[in-house]
PDB file of C-alpha atoms in Angstrom:
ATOM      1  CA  UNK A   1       0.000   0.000   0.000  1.00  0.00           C
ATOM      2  CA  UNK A   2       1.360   3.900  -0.803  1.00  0.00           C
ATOM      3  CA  UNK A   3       2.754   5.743   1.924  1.00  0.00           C
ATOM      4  CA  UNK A   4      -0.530   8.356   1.385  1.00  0.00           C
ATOM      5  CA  UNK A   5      -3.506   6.392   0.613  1.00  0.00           C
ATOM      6  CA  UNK A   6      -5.781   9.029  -0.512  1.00  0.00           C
ATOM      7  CA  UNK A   7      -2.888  10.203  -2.980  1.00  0.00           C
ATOM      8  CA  UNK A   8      -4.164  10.144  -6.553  1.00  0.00           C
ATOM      9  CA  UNK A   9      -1.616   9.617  -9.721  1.00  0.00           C
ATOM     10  CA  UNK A  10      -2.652  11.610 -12.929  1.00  0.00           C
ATOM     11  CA  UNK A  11      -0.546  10.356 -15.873  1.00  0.00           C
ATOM     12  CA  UNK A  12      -1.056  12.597 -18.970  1.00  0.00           C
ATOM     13  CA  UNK A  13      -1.361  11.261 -22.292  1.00  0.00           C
ATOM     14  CA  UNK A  14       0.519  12.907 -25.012  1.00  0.00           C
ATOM     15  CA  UNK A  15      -1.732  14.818 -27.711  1.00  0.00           C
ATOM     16  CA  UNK A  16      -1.563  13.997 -31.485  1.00  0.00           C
ATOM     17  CA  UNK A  17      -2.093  16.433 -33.769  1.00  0.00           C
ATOM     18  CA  UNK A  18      -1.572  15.243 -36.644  1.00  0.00           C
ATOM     19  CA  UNK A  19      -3.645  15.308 -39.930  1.00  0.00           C
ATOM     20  CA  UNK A  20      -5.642  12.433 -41.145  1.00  0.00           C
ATOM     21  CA  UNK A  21      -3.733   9.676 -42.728  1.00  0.00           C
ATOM     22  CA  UNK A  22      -6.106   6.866 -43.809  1.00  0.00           C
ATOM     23  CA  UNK A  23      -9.290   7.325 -46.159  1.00  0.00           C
ATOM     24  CA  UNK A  24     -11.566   6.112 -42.819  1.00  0.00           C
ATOM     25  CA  UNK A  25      -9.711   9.541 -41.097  1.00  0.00           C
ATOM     26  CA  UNK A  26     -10.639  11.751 -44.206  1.00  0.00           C
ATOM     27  CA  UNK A  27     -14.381  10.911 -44.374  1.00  0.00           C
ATOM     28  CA  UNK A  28     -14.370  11.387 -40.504  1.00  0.00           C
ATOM     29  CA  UNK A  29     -13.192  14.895 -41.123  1.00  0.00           C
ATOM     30  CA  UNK A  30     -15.297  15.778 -44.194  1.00  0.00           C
ATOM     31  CA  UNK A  31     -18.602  14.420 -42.035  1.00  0.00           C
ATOM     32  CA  UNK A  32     -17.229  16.349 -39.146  1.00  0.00           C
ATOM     33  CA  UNK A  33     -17.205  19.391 -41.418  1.00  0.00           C
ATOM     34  CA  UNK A  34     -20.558  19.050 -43.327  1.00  0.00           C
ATOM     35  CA  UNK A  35     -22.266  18.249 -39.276  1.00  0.00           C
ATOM     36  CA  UNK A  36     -21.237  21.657 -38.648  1.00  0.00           C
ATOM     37  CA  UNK A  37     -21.502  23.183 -41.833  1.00  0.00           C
ATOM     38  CA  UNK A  38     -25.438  22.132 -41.792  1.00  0.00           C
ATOM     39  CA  UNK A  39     -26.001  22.699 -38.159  1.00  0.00           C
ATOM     40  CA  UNK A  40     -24.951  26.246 -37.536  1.00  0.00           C
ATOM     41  CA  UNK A  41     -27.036  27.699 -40.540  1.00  0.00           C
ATOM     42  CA  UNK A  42     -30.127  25.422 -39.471  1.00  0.00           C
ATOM     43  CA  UNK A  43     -29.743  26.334 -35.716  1.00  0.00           C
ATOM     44  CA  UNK A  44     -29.763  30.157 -36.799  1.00  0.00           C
ATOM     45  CA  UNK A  45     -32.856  29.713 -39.103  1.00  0.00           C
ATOM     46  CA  UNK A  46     -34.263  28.238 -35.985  1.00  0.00           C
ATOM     47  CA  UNK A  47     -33.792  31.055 -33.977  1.00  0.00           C
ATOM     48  CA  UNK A  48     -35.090  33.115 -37.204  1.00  0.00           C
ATOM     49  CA  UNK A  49     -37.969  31.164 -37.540  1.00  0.00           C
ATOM     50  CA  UNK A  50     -39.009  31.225 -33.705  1.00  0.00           C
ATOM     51  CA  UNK A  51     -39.206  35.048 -33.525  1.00  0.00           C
ATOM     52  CA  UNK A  52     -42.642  35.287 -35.329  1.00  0.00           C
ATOM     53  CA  UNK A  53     -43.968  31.561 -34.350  1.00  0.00           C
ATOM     54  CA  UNK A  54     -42.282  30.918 -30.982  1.00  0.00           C
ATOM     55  CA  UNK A  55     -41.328  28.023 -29.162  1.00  0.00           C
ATOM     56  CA  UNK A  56     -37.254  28.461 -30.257  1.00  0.00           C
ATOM     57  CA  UNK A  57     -36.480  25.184 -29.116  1.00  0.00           C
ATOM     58  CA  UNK A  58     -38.737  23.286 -30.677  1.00  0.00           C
ATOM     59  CA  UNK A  59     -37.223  24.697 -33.852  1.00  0.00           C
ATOM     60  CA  UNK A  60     -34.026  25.046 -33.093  1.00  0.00           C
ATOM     61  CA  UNK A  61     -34.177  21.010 -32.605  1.00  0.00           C
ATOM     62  CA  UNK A  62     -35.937  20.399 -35.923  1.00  0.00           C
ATOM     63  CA  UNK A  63     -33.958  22.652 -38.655  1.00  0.00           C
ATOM     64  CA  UNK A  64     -31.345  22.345 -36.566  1.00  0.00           C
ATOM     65  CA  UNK A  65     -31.255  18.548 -36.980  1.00  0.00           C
ATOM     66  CA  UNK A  66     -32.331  18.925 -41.024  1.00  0.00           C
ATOM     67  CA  UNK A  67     -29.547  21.072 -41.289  1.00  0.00           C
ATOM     68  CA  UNK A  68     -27.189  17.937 -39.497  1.00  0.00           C
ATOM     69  CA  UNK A  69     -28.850  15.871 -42.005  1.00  0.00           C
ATOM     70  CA  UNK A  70     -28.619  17.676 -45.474  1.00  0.00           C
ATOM     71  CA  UNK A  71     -24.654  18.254 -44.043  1.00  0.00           C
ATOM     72  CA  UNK A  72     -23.770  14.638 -44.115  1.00  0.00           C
ATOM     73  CA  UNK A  73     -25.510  14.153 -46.909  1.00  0.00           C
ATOM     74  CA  UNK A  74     -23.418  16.843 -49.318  1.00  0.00           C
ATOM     75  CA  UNK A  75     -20.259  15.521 -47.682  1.00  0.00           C
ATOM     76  CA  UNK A  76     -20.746  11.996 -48.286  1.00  0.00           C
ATOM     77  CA  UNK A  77     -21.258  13.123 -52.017  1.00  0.00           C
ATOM     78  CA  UNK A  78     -18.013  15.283 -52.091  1.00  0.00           C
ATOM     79  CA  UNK A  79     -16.188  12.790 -50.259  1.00  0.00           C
ATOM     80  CA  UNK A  80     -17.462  10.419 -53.004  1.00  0.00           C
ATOM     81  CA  UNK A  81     -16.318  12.289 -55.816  1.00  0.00           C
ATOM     82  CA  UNK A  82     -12.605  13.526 -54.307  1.00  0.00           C
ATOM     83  CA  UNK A  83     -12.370   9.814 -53.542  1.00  0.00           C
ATOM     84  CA  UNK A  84     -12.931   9.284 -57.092  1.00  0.00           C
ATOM     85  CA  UNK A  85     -11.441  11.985 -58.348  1.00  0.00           C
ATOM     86  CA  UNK A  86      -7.898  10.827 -56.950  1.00  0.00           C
ATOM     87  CA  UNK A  87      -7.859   7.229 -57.685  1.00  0.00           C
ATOM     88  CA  UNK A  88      -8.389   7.643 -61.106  1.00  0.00           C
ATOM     89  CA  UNK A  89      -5.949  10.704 -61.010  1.00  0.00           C
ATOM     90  CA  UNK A  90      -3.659   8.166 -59.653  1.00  0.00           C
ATOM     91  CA  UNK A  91      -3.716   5.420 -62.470  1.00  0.00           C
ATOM     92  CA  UNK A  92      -3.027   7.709 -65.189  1.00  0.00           C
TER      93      UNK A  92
END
């Protein structure tokens, strides 16, 4: 047993920052991007929309998760067609 038993040991892990490697990495980062790309534009029209018919988070919640949606969506597609794109940039 320690010499103080209510002594707690923290280790730290080092942080990585490094840029994405592996395709799995890249379409992580290009859903990460259209998520936020459709969510901040469909959490203001939310807000817009909940000035004249109230209840903000009711809307908020629904454009704000259409806007999440329609994000994923155009990023799978561009992810799609830079995927593309480079393989058959690469056999050429």
């Amino acid at each position: 047993m320690p010499k103080n038993f209510y002594t707690v040991r923290l280790e730290v892990m080092a942080t990585q920052f490094e840029s994405p490697t592996s395709s799995s990495d890249e379409e992580f980062k290009y859903m990460a991007i259209g998520m936020l790309g459709g969510a901040i534009p469909g959490i203001i029209i939310g807000l817009l929309m909940s000035i004249p018919l109230g209840h903000a988070a009711m809307w908020v919640s629904v454009i704000g998760g259409i806007g999440v949606v329609i994000g994923l969506i155009v990023a799978r597609v561009l992810y799609k067609k830079r995927s593309q794109s480079k393989s058959t940039g690469k056999s050429k």
